[in-house]
PDB file of C-alpha atoms and ligand atoms in Angstrom:
ATOM      1  CA  MET A   1       1.742 -16.989   2.615  1.00 97.00           C
ATOM      2  CA  LYS A   2       2.024 -16.688   6.368  1.00 98.00           C
ATOM      3  CA  THR A   3      -0.272 -14.960   8.836  1.00 98.00           C
ATOM      4  CA  LEU A   4       1.305 -13.098  11.753  1.00 98.00           C
ATOM      5  CA  ARG A   5      -0.747 -11.780  14.667  1.00 98.00           C
ATOM      6  CA  PHE A   6       0.031  -8.844  16.944  1.00 98.00           C
ATOM      7  CA  SER A   7      -1.829  -7.673  20.016  1.00 98.00           C
ATOM      8  CA  ASN A   8      -2.691  -4.212  18.735  1.00 98.00           C
ATOM      9  CA  TYR A   9      -2.246  -1.636  15.958  1.00 98.00           C
ATOM     10  CA  GLU A  10       0.842  -0.149  17.603  1.00 98.00           C
ATOM     11  CA  GLU A  11       2.752  -3.456  17.786  1.00 98.00           C
ATOM     12  CA  LEU A  12       1.632  -4.390  14.301  1.00 98.00           C
ATOM     13  CA  SER A  13       2.783  -1.033  12.965  1.00 98.00           C
ATOM     14  CA  ALA A  14       6.135  -1.259  14.737  1.00 98.00           C
ATOM     15  CA  TYR A  15       6.724  -4.733  13.294  1.00 98.00           C
ATOM     16  CA  ALA A  16       6.073  -3.509   9.738  1.00 98.00           C
ATOM     17  CA  ALA A  17       8.280  -0.431  10.212  1.00 98.00           C
ATOM     18  CA  ASN A  18      11.120  -2.536  11.567  1.00 98.00           C
ATOM     19  CA  GLU A  19      10.837  -5.038   8.691  1.00 98.00           C
ATOM     20  CA  ILE A  20      11.234  -2.174   6.211  1.00 99.00           C
ATOM     21  CA  VAL A  21      14.187  -0.705   8.125  1.00 99.00           C
ATOM     22  CA  GLN A  22      15.958  -4.068   8.227  1.00 98.00           C
ATOM     23  CA  SER A  23      15.309  -4.530   4.488  1.00 98.00           C
ATOM     24  CA  ILE A  24      16.905  -1.138   3.751  1.00 98.00           C
ATOM     25  CA  LYS A  25      19.912  -2.053   5.902  1.00 98.00           C
ATOM     26  CA  GLU A  26      20.302  -5.315   3.980  1.00 98.00           C
ATOM     27  CA  LYS A  27      19.761  -3.697   0.589  1.00 98.00           C
ATOM     28  CA  PRO A  28      20.449   0.062   0.498  1.00 98.00           C
ATOM     29  CA  THR A  29      19.007   0.282  -3.045  1.00 98.00           C
ATOM     30  CA  LEU A  30      15.700  -1.222  -1.920  1.00 98.00           C
ATOM     31  CA  THR A  31      12.587  -0.557  -4.006  1.00 98.00           C
ATOM     32  CA  LEU A  32       9.704   0.017  -1.641  1.00 98.00           C
ATOM     33  CA  CYS A  33       6.015   0.338  -2.463  1.00 98.00           C
ATOM     34  CA  LEU A  34       3.509   1.575   0.092  1.00 98.00           C
ATOM     35  CA  ALA A  35      -0.213   2.151   0.243  1.00 98.00           C
ATOM     36  CA  SER A  36      -1.590   5.283   1.864  1.00 98.00           C
ATOM     37  CA  GLY A  37      -4.612   5.578   4.156  1.00 97.00           C
ATOM     38  CA  HIS A  38      -5.299   4.591   7.742  1.00 97.00           C
ATOM     39  CA  THR A  39      -3.498   1.226   7.637  1.00 98.00           C
ATOM     40  CA  PRO A  40       0.096   2.370   6.949  1.00 98.00           C
ATOM     41  CA  LEU A  41      -0.167   5.620   8.907  1.00 98.00           C
ATOM     42  CA  ARG A  42       1.496   4.534  12.163  1.00 98.00           C
ATOM     43  CA  THR A  43       3.997   2.385  10.278  1.00 98.00           C
ATOM     44  CA  ALA A  44       5.014   5.458   8.258  1.00 98.00           C
ATOM     45  CA  GLU A  45       5.507   7.485  11.450  1.00 98.00           C
ATOM     46  CA  LEU A  46       7.530   4.738  13.122  1.00 98.00           C
ATOM     47  CA  LEU A  47       9.504   4.114   9.949  1.00 98.00           C
ATOM     48  CA  VAL A  48      10.571   7.761   9.818  1.00 98.00           C
ATOM     49  CA  LYS A  49      11.491   7.703  13.497  1.00 98.00           C
ATOM     50  CA  GLN A  50      13.522   4.492  13.284  1.00 98.00           C
ATOM     51  CA  LEU A  51      15.349   5.539  10.106  1.00 98.00           C
ATOM     52  CA  LEU A  52      16.332   8.850  11.670  1.00 98.00           C
ATOM     53  CA  ASP A  53      17.097   7.486  15.176  1.00 98.00           C
ATOM     54  CA  GLU A  54      19.293   4.711  13.796  1.00 98.00           C
ATOM     55  CA  LYS A  55      20.816   7.006  11.156  1.00 98.00           C
ATOM     56  CA  VAL A  56      20.033   4.485   8.441  1.00 98.00           C
ATOM     57  CA  ASP A  57      21.295   5.436   4.993  1.00 98.00           C
ATOM     58  CA  TYR A  58      18.156   5.575   2.843  1.00 98.00           C
ATOM     59  CA  SER A  59      19.693   7.844   0.202  1.00 98.00           C
ATOM     60  CA  ARG A  60      19.568   5.129  -2.470  1.00 98.00           C
ATOM     61  CA  ILE A  61      16.135   3.605  -1.944  1.00 98.00           C
ATOM     62  CA  SER A  62      13.391   4.072  -4.535  1.00 98.00           C
ATOM     63  CA  PHE A  63       9.882   4.665  -3.339  1.00 98.00           C
ATOM     64  CA  PHE A  64       6.705   3.865  -5.284  1.00 98.00           C
ATOM     65  CA  GLY A  65       3.225   5.025  -4.298  1.00 98.00           C
ATOM     66  CA  LEU A  66       0.672   2.257  -4.790  1.00 98.00           C
ATOM     67  CA  ASP A  67      -2.203   4.274  -6.192  1.00 98.00           C
ATOM     68  CA  GLU A  68      -4.051   7.583  -6.569  1.00 98.00           C
ATOM     69  CA  TRP A  69      -7.576   8.899  -7.081  1.00 98.00           C
ATOM     70  CA  VAL A  70      -7.908   9.919 -10.739  1.00 98.00           C
ATOM     71  CA  GLY A  71      -8.422  13.650 -11.228  1.00 95.00           C
ATOM     72  CA  LEU A  72      -7.362  14.637  -7.737  1.00 95.00           C
ATOM     73  CA  PRO A  73      -4.627  17.273  -7.522  1.00 93.00           C
ATOM     74  CA  PRO A  74      -1.675  16.449  -5.270  1.00 93.00           C
ATOM     75  CA  GLU A  75      -2.450  19.378  -2.962  1.00 93.00           C
ATOM     76  CA  ASN A  76      -5.817  17.843  -2.025  1.00 96.00           C
ATOM     77  CA  GLU A  77      -5.383  16.629   1.559  1.00 96.00           C
ATOM     78  CA  GLY A  78      -7.250  13.406   0.764  1.00 97.00           C
ATOM     79  CA  SER A  79      -4.854  12.453  -2.039  1.00 97.00           C
ATOM     80  CA  CYS A  80      -2.339   9.674  -1.676  1.00 98.00           C
ATOM     81  CA  PHE A  81       0.340  12.156  -2.761  1.00 98.00           C
ATOM     82  CA  TYR A  82      -0.501  14.392   0.206  1.00 98.00           C
ATOM     83  CA  PHE A  83      -0.232  11.442   2.584  1.00 98.00           C
ATOM     84  CA  PHE A  84       3.208  10.439   1.301  1.00 98.00           C
ATOM     85  CA  LYS A  85       4.437  14.022   1.172  1.00 98.00           C
ATOM     86  CA  THR A  86       3.466  14.831   4.761  1.00 98.00           C
ATOM     87  CA  LYS A  87       4.169  11.439   6.348  1.00 98.00           C
ATOM     88  CA  LEU A  88       7.325  10.381   4.514  1.00 98.00           C
ATOM     89  CA  PHE A  89       8.921  12.683   1.980  1.00 98.00           C
ATOM     90  CA  GLU A  90       9.026  15.826   4.101  1.00 98.00           C
ATOM     91  CA  PRO A  91      10.080  14.211   7.402  1.00 98.00           C
ATOM     92  CA  LEU A  92      12.744  12.152   5.598  1.00 98.00           C
ATOM     93  CA  GLN A  93      13.677  15.024   3.255  1.00 98.00           C
ATOM     94  CA  LEU A  94      13.441  12.529   0.435  1.00 98.00           C
ATOM     95  CA  PRO A  95      14.262  14.209  -2.905  1.00 98.00           C
ATOM     96  CA  PRO A  96      11.798  13.788  -5.828  1.00 98.00           C
ATOM     97  CA  SER A  97      14.412  11.697  -7.650  1.00 98.00           C
ATOM     98  CA  GLN A  98      13.805   8.982  -5.057  1.00 98.00           C
ATOM     99  CA  TYR A  99      10.032   8.790  -5.234  1.00 98.00           C
ATOM    100  CA  HIS A 100       7.700   7.805  -8.031  1.00 98.00           C
ATOM    101  CA  LEU A 101       3.992   8.418  -7.800  1.00 98.00           C
ATOM    102  CA  LEU A 102       1.309   7.848 -10.404  1.00 98.00           C
ATOM    103  CA  ASN A 103       0.185  11.203 -11.785  1.00 97.00           C
ATOM    104  CA  ALA A 104      -3.592  11.054 -11.546  1.00 96.00           C
ATOM    105  CA  MET A 105      -3.866  14.410 -13.342  1.00 97.00           C
ATOM    106  CA  ALA A 106      -1.997  13.202 -16.439  1.00 97.00           C
ATOM    107  CA  GLU A 107      -3.798  13.793 -19.737  1.00 96.00           C
ATOM    108  CA  ASP A 108      -2.798  10.366 -20.978  1.00 98.00           C
ATOM    109  CA  LEU A 109      -3.375   8.031 -18.054  1.00 98.00           C
ATOM    110  CA  ASP A 110      -2.540   4.912 -20.062  1.00 98.00           C
ATOM    111  CA  ALA A 111       0.856   6.385 -20.891  1.00 98.00           C
ATOM    112  CA  GLU A 112       1.279   7.171 -17.187  1.00 98.00           C
ATOM    113  CA  CYS A 113       0.648   3.481 -16.409  1.00 98.00           C
ATOM    114  CA  LYS A 114       3.127   2.332 -19.049  1.00 98.00           C
ATOM    115  CA  LYS A 115       5.716   4.742 -17.684  1.00 98.00           C
ATOM    116  CA  MET A 116       5.290   3.316 -14.186  1.00 98.00           C
ATOM    117  CA  ASP A 117       5.454  -0.298 -15.438  1.00 98.00           C
ATOM    118  CA  ALA A 118       8.697   0.512 -17.267  1.00 98.00           C
ATOM    119  CA  LEU A 119      10.160   2.275 -14.239  1.00 98.00           C
ATOM    120  CA  ILE A 120       9.394  -0.646 -11.927  1.00 98.00           C
ATOM    121  CA  ASP A 121      10.955  -3.044 -14.445  1.00 97.00           C
ATOM    122  CA  ASP A 122      13.956  -0.767 -14.782  1.00 97.00           C
ATOM    123  CA  LYS A 123      14.537  -0.925 -11.036  1.00 97.00           C
ATOM    124  CA  GLY A 124      14.355  -4.720 -11.130  1.00 97.00           C
ATOM    125  CA  GLY A 125      10.840  -4.959  -9.658  1.00 97.00           C
ATOM    126  CA  ILE A 126       9.549  -4.156  -6.193  1.00 98.00           C
ATOM    127  CA  ASP A 127      11.500  -5.556  -3.261  1.00 98.00           C
ATOM    128  CA  VAL A 128       9.105  -4.816  -0.423  1.00 99.00           C
ATOM    129  CA  MET A 129       5.454  -3.916  -0.631  1.00 98.00           C
ATOM    130  CA  LEU A 130       3.188  -2.891   2.252  1.00 98.00           C
ATOM    131  CA  VAL A 131      -0.475  -2.800   1.301  1.00 98.00           C
ATOM    132  CA  GLY A 132      -3.812  -2.455   3.044  1.00 98.00           C
ATOM    133  CA  ILE A 133      -7.130  -4.090   2.278  1.00 98.00           C
ATOM    134  CA  GLY A 134     -10.422  -2.434   1.388  1.00 98.00           C
ATOM    135  CA  MET A 135     -13.833  -3.451   2.697  1.00 98.00           C
ATOM    136  CA  ASN A 136     -14.469  -5.159  -0.660  1.00 98.00           C
ATOM    137  CA  GLY A 137     -11.144  -7.006  -0.617  1.00 98.00           C
ATOM    138  CA  HIS A 138      -9.350  -4.568  -2.890  1.00 98.00           C
ATOM    139  CA  ILE A 139      -5.613  -3.985  -2.783  1.00 98.00           C
ATOM    140  CA  GLY A 140      -4.622  -0.558  -4.047  1.00 98.00           C
ATOM    141  CA  PHE A 141      -7.358   0.117  -6.591  1.00 98.00           C
ATOM    142  CA  ASN A 142      -7.351  -3.457  -7.808  1.00 98.00           C
ATOM    143  CA  GLU A 143     -11.100  -3.763  -7.440  1.00 98.00           C
ATOM    144  CA  PRO A 144     -13.085  -7.023  -7.377  1.00 98.00           C
ATOM    145  CA  GLY A 145     -12.913  -8.660 -10.810  1.00 98.00           C
ATOM    146  CA  THR A 146      -9.434  -7.328 -11.677  1.00 98.00           C
ATOM    147  CA  PRO A 147      -7.323  -9.993 -13.380  1.00 98.00           C
ATOM    148  CA  PHE A 148      -4.523 -11.174 -11.100  1.00 98.00           C
ATOM    149  CA  ASN A 149      -1.958 -10.647 -13.862  1.00 97.00           C
ATOM    150  CA  LYS A 150      -2.706  -6.968 -14.542  1.00 98.00           C
ATOM    151  CA  PHE A 151       0.041  -4.412 -14.107  1.00 98.00           C
ATOM    152  CA  CYS A 152      -0.554  -0.652 -13.732  1.00 98.00           C
ATOM    153  CA  HIS A 153      -4.006   0.317 -14.874  1.00 98.00           C
ATOM    154  CA  ILE A 154      -6.974   2.654 -14.527  1.00 98.00           C
ATOM    155  CA  ALA A 155      -9.792   1.234 -12.430  1.00 98.00           C
ATOM    156  CA  GLU A 156     -13.469   2.063 -12.351  1.00 98.00           C
ATOM    157  CA  LEU A 157     -14.121   2.330  -8.651  1.00 98.00           C
ATOM    158  CA  ASP A 158     -16.484  -0.021  -6.918  1.00 96.00           C
ATOM    159  CA  ASP A 159     -19.397   1.564  -4.987  1.00 97.00           C
ATOM    160  CA  THR A 160     -17.869   0.404  -1.690  1.00 97.00           C
ATOM    161  CA  THR A 161     -14.611   2.187  -2.524  1.00 98.00           C
ATOM    162  CA  LYS A 162     -16.440   5.395  -3.469  1.00 97.00           C
ATOM    163  CA  THR A 163     -18.403   5.361  -0.218  1.00 97.00           C
ATOM    164  CA  VAL A 164     -15.644   4.292   2.184  1.00 97.00           C
ATOM    165  CA  GLY A 165     -13.185   6.623   0.410  1.00 97.00           C
ATOM    166  CA  GLN A 166     -15.114   9.683   1.594  1.00 97.00           C
ATOM    167  CA  LYS A 167     -13.416   9.276   4.982  1.00 97.00           C
ATOM    168  CA  TYR A 168     -10.208  10.761   3.541  1.00 97.00           C
ATOM    169  CA  PHE A 169     -11.892  14.014   2.473  1.00 96.00           C
ATOM    170  CA  LYS A 170     -13.176  17.020   4.396  1.00 94.00           C
ATOM    171  CA  GLU A 171     -16.010  17.519   1.904  1.00 94.00           C
ATOM    172  CA  GLN A 172     -18.072  15.112  -0.194  1.00 95.00           C
ATOM    173  CA  THR A 173     -15.784  14.311  -3.145  1.00 95.00           C
ATOM    174  CA  ALA A 174     -16.728  12.754  -6.465  1.00 94.00           C
ATOM    175  CA  LEU A 175     -14.654   9.594  -6.859  1.00 97.00           C
ATOM    176  CA  HIS A 176     -14.916   7.652 -10.106  1.00 97.00           C
ATOM    177  CA  GLN A 177     -11.609   6.120 -11.083  1.00 98.00           C
ATOM    178  CA  GLY A 178      -8.320   5.157  -9.567  1.00 98.00           C
ATOM    179  CA  ILE A 179      -4.871   4.658 -11.063  1.00 98.00           C
ATOM    180  CA  THR A 180      -3.007   1.816  -9.477  1.00 98.00           C
ATOM    181  CA  ILE A 181      -0.052  -0.496  -9.494  1.00 98.00           C
ATOM    182  CA  GLY A 182      -1.463  -3.919 -10.385  1.00 98.00           C
ATOM    183  CA  LEU A 183      -1.511  -7.344  -8.814  1.00 98.00           C
ATOM    184  CA  GLY A 184       0.996  -8.525 -11.430  1.00 98.00           C
ATOM    185  CA  HIS A 185       3.559  -6.292  -9.723  1.00 98.00           C
ATOM    186  CA  LEU A 186       2.446  -7.584  -6.330  1.00 98.00           C
ATOM    187  CA  MET A 187       2.957 -11.190  -7.402  1.00 98.00           C
ATOM    188  CA  ASN A 188       6.413 -10.272  -8.746  1.00 98.00           C
ATOM    189  CA  ALA A 189       7.372  -8.387  -5.570  1.00 98.00           C
ATOM    190  CA  LYS A 190      10.014 -10.145  -3.505  1.00 98.00           C
ATOM    191  CA  LYS A 191       8.146  -9.648  -0.232  1.00 98.00           C
ATOM    192  CA  VAL A 192       4.609  -8.447   0.425  1.00 99.00           C
ATOM    193  CA  PHE A 193       2.966  -7.442   3.685  1.00 99.00           C
ATOM    194  CA  LEU A 194      -0.795  -7.070   3.754  1.00 99.00           C
ATOM    195  CA  LYS A 195      -1.578  -5.226   6.950  1.00 99.00           C
ATOM    196  CA  ALA A 196      -4.983  -4.917   8.632  1.00 98.00           C
ATOM    197  CA  ASP A 197      -6.248  -3.819  12.003  1.00 98.00           C
ATOM    198  CA  GLY A 198      -9.538  -3.459  13.815  1.00 98.00           C
ATOM    199  CA  LYS A 199     -12.802  -5.394  14.014  1.00 98.00           C
ATOM    200  CA  ARG A 200     -14.171  -3.879  10.797  1.00 98.00           C
ATOM    201  CA  LYS A 201     -11.430  -5.737   8.869  1.00 98.00           C
ATOM    202  CA  ALA A 202     -12.069  -9.144  10.516  1.00 98.00           C
ATOM    203  CA  GLU A 203     -14.392 -10.429   7.805  1.00 98.00           C
ATOM    204  CA  VAL A 204     -12.190  -9.409   4.876  1.00 98.00           C
ATOM    205  CA  ILE A 205      -9.156 -10.908   6.603  1.00 98.00           C
ATOM    206  CA  GLN A 206     -10.992 -14.199   7.131  1.00 98.00           C
ATOM    207  CA  LYS A 207     -11.816 -14.260   3.384  1.00 98.00           C
ATOM    208  CA  THR A 208      -8.245 -13.284   2.460  1.00 98.00           C
ATOM    209  CA  VAL A 209      -6.656 -16.055   4.492  1.00 98.00           C
ATOM    210  CA  GLU A 210      -9.261 -18.822   4.467  1.00 98.00           C
ATOM    211  CA  GLY A 211     -11.551 -18.052   1.526  1.00 98.00           C
ATOM    212  CA  ASP A 212     -11.397 -19.166  -2.105  1.00 98.00           C
ATOM    213  CA  ILE A 213      -8.654 -17.724  -4.264  1.00 98.00           C
ATOM    214  CA  THR A 214     -10.666 -15.679  -6.722  1.00 98.00           C
ATOM    215  CA  GLU A 215     -10.366 -12.498  -8.767  1.00 98.00           C
ATOM    216  CA  SER A 216     -13.700 -11.423  -7.308  1.00 98.00           C
ATOM    217  CA  PHE A 217     -11.865 -11.008  -3.992  1.00 98.00           C
ATOM    218  CA  PRO A 218      -8.478  -9.502  -4.954  1.00 98.00           C
ATOM    219  CA  ALA A 219      -6.755  -9.909  -1.567  1.00 98.00           C
ATOM    220  CA  SER A 220      -7.127 -13.695  -1.843  1.00 98.00           C
ATOM    221  CA  ILE A 221      -4.138 -13.494  -4.212  1.00 98.00           C
ATOM    222  CA  MET A 222      -1.993 -13.298  -1.058  1.00 98.00           C
ATOM    223  CA  GLN A 223      -2.482 -17.057  -0.606  1.00 98.00           C
ATOM    224  CA  GLN A 224      -0.484 -17.564  -3.815  1.00 98.00           C
ATOM    225  CA  HIS A 225       2.451 -15.368  -2.842  1.00 98.00           C
ATOM    226  CA  ALA A 226       5.408 -17.453  -1.699  1.00 97.00           C
ATOM    227  CA  ASN A 227       6.765 -14.588   0.378  1.00 98.00           C
ATOM    228  CA  GLY A 228       3.497 -12.966   1.382  1.00 98.00           C
ATOM    229  CA  PHE A 229       2.630 -12.037   4.963  1.00 98.00           C
ATOM    230  CA  VAL A 230      -0.802 -11.127   6.218  1.00 98.00           C
ATOM    231  CA  ILE A 231      -0.054  -9.125   9.348  1.00 99.00           C
ATOM    232  CA  VAL A 232      -2.971  -8.398  11.646  1.00 98.00           C
ATOM    233  CA  ASP A 233      -3.906  -7.268  15.108  1.00 98.00           C
ATOM    234  CA  GLU A 234      -6.106  -9.437  17.359  1.00 98.00           C
ATOM    235  CA  GLU A 235      -9.295  -7.717  16.268  1.00 98.00           C
ATOM    236  CA  ALA A 236      -8.648  -8.178  12.570  1.00 98.00           C
ATOM    237  CA  ALA A 237      -7.683 -11.801  13.266  1.00 98.00           C
ATOM    238  CA  SER A 238     -10.784 -12.477  15.360  1.00 98.00           C
ATOM    239  CA  LEU A 239     -12.700 -14.465  12.697  1.00 98.00           C
ATOM    240  CA  LEU A 240      -9.784 -16.683  11.664  1.00 98.00           C
ATOM    241  CA  THR A 241     -10.496 -20.308  12.490  1.00 95.00           C
ATOM    242  CA  LYS A 242      -6.981 -21.721  12.194  1.00 81.00           C
TER     243      LYS A 242
HETATM  244  C1  LIG B 301      -4.665   3.282  -0.397  1.00 69.85           C
HETATM  245  C2  LIG B 301      -4.975   1.933  -0.872  1.00 69.85           C
HETATM  246  C3  LIG B 301      -6.239   1.262  -0.437  1.00 69.85           C
HETATM  247  C4  LIG B 301      -6.282   1.081   1.069  1.00 69.85           C
HETATM  248  C5  LIG B 301      -7.531   0.344   1.537  1.00 69.85           C
HETATM  249  C6  LIG B 301      -7.655   0.346   3.041  1.00 69.85           C
HETATM  250  O1  LIG B 301      -3.458   3.716  -0.980  1.00 69.85           O
HETATM  251  O2  LIG B 301      -4.228   1.379  -1.626  1.00 69.85           O
HETATM  252  O3  LIG B 301      -6.364   0.035  -1.080  1.00 69.85           O
HETATM  253  O4  LIG B 301      -5.139   0.377   1.492  1.00 69.85           O
HETATM  254  O5  LIG B 301      -8.674   0.912   0.985  1.00 69.85           O
HETATM  255  O6  LIG B 301      -7.803   1.658   3.504  1.00 69.85           O
HETATM  256  P1  LIG B 301      -7.540   2.037   5.025  1.00 69.85           P
HETATM  257  O7  LIG B 301      -6.143   1.695   5.301  1.00 69.85           O
HETATM  258  O8  LIG B 301      -7.786   3.516   5.115  1.00 69.85           O
HETATM  259  O9  LIG B 301      -8.499   1.206   5.818  1.00 69.85           O
END
């Protein structure tokens, strides 16, 4: 794992967008997995801009959404689906055949997980992953205590996730479970970027980079990834000692 620092959210976001663009240029059939939320927002905007400006051929990439709130319909503006639809799929005119999201409304959620595991395997695994980090160290909905070798699964949400997650919704929303791509897929991914910005992420970034590697702090798994990059702005890096 390497840690890369940038002066602010904009530079950090531009770096991540450019890394993805270059990866698509190198491998036009790239499999890409992204988180939603605040962290990837500017990267998604810059990614769209750069792909369109440079007329990059992204017609053969496969996109995977990292996670979703169980029970939330895709039209809910706080859903991960809504984020991807408005920030990526629509601006890029990406056809449904090129994106794969976990259906959090599925009657059989376990089958939904198995389907996603099989699809990822079918595509030869994930090439590039861009994830964020929660205030409890989660990645996707891999909550504290999740085994590092788990693949797609249903997660009981931690209290921190339920509370912090309200920021995505206009009204108070009952959040109980998440459906998520697991850390097993992250460890198998060819390249992983864990992105974080702002002072509020400084403590979790310090633990991610310098703390013990433990399932009780999921993001610490990054230390074990041979091609893992923790990419941070100055504020998020402010508690790092090395
Ligand atoms: C969202 C996701 C979450 C977030 C994390 C940080 O798809 O996977 O793990 O990445 O909770 O959220 P933000 O980026 O909003 O601070």
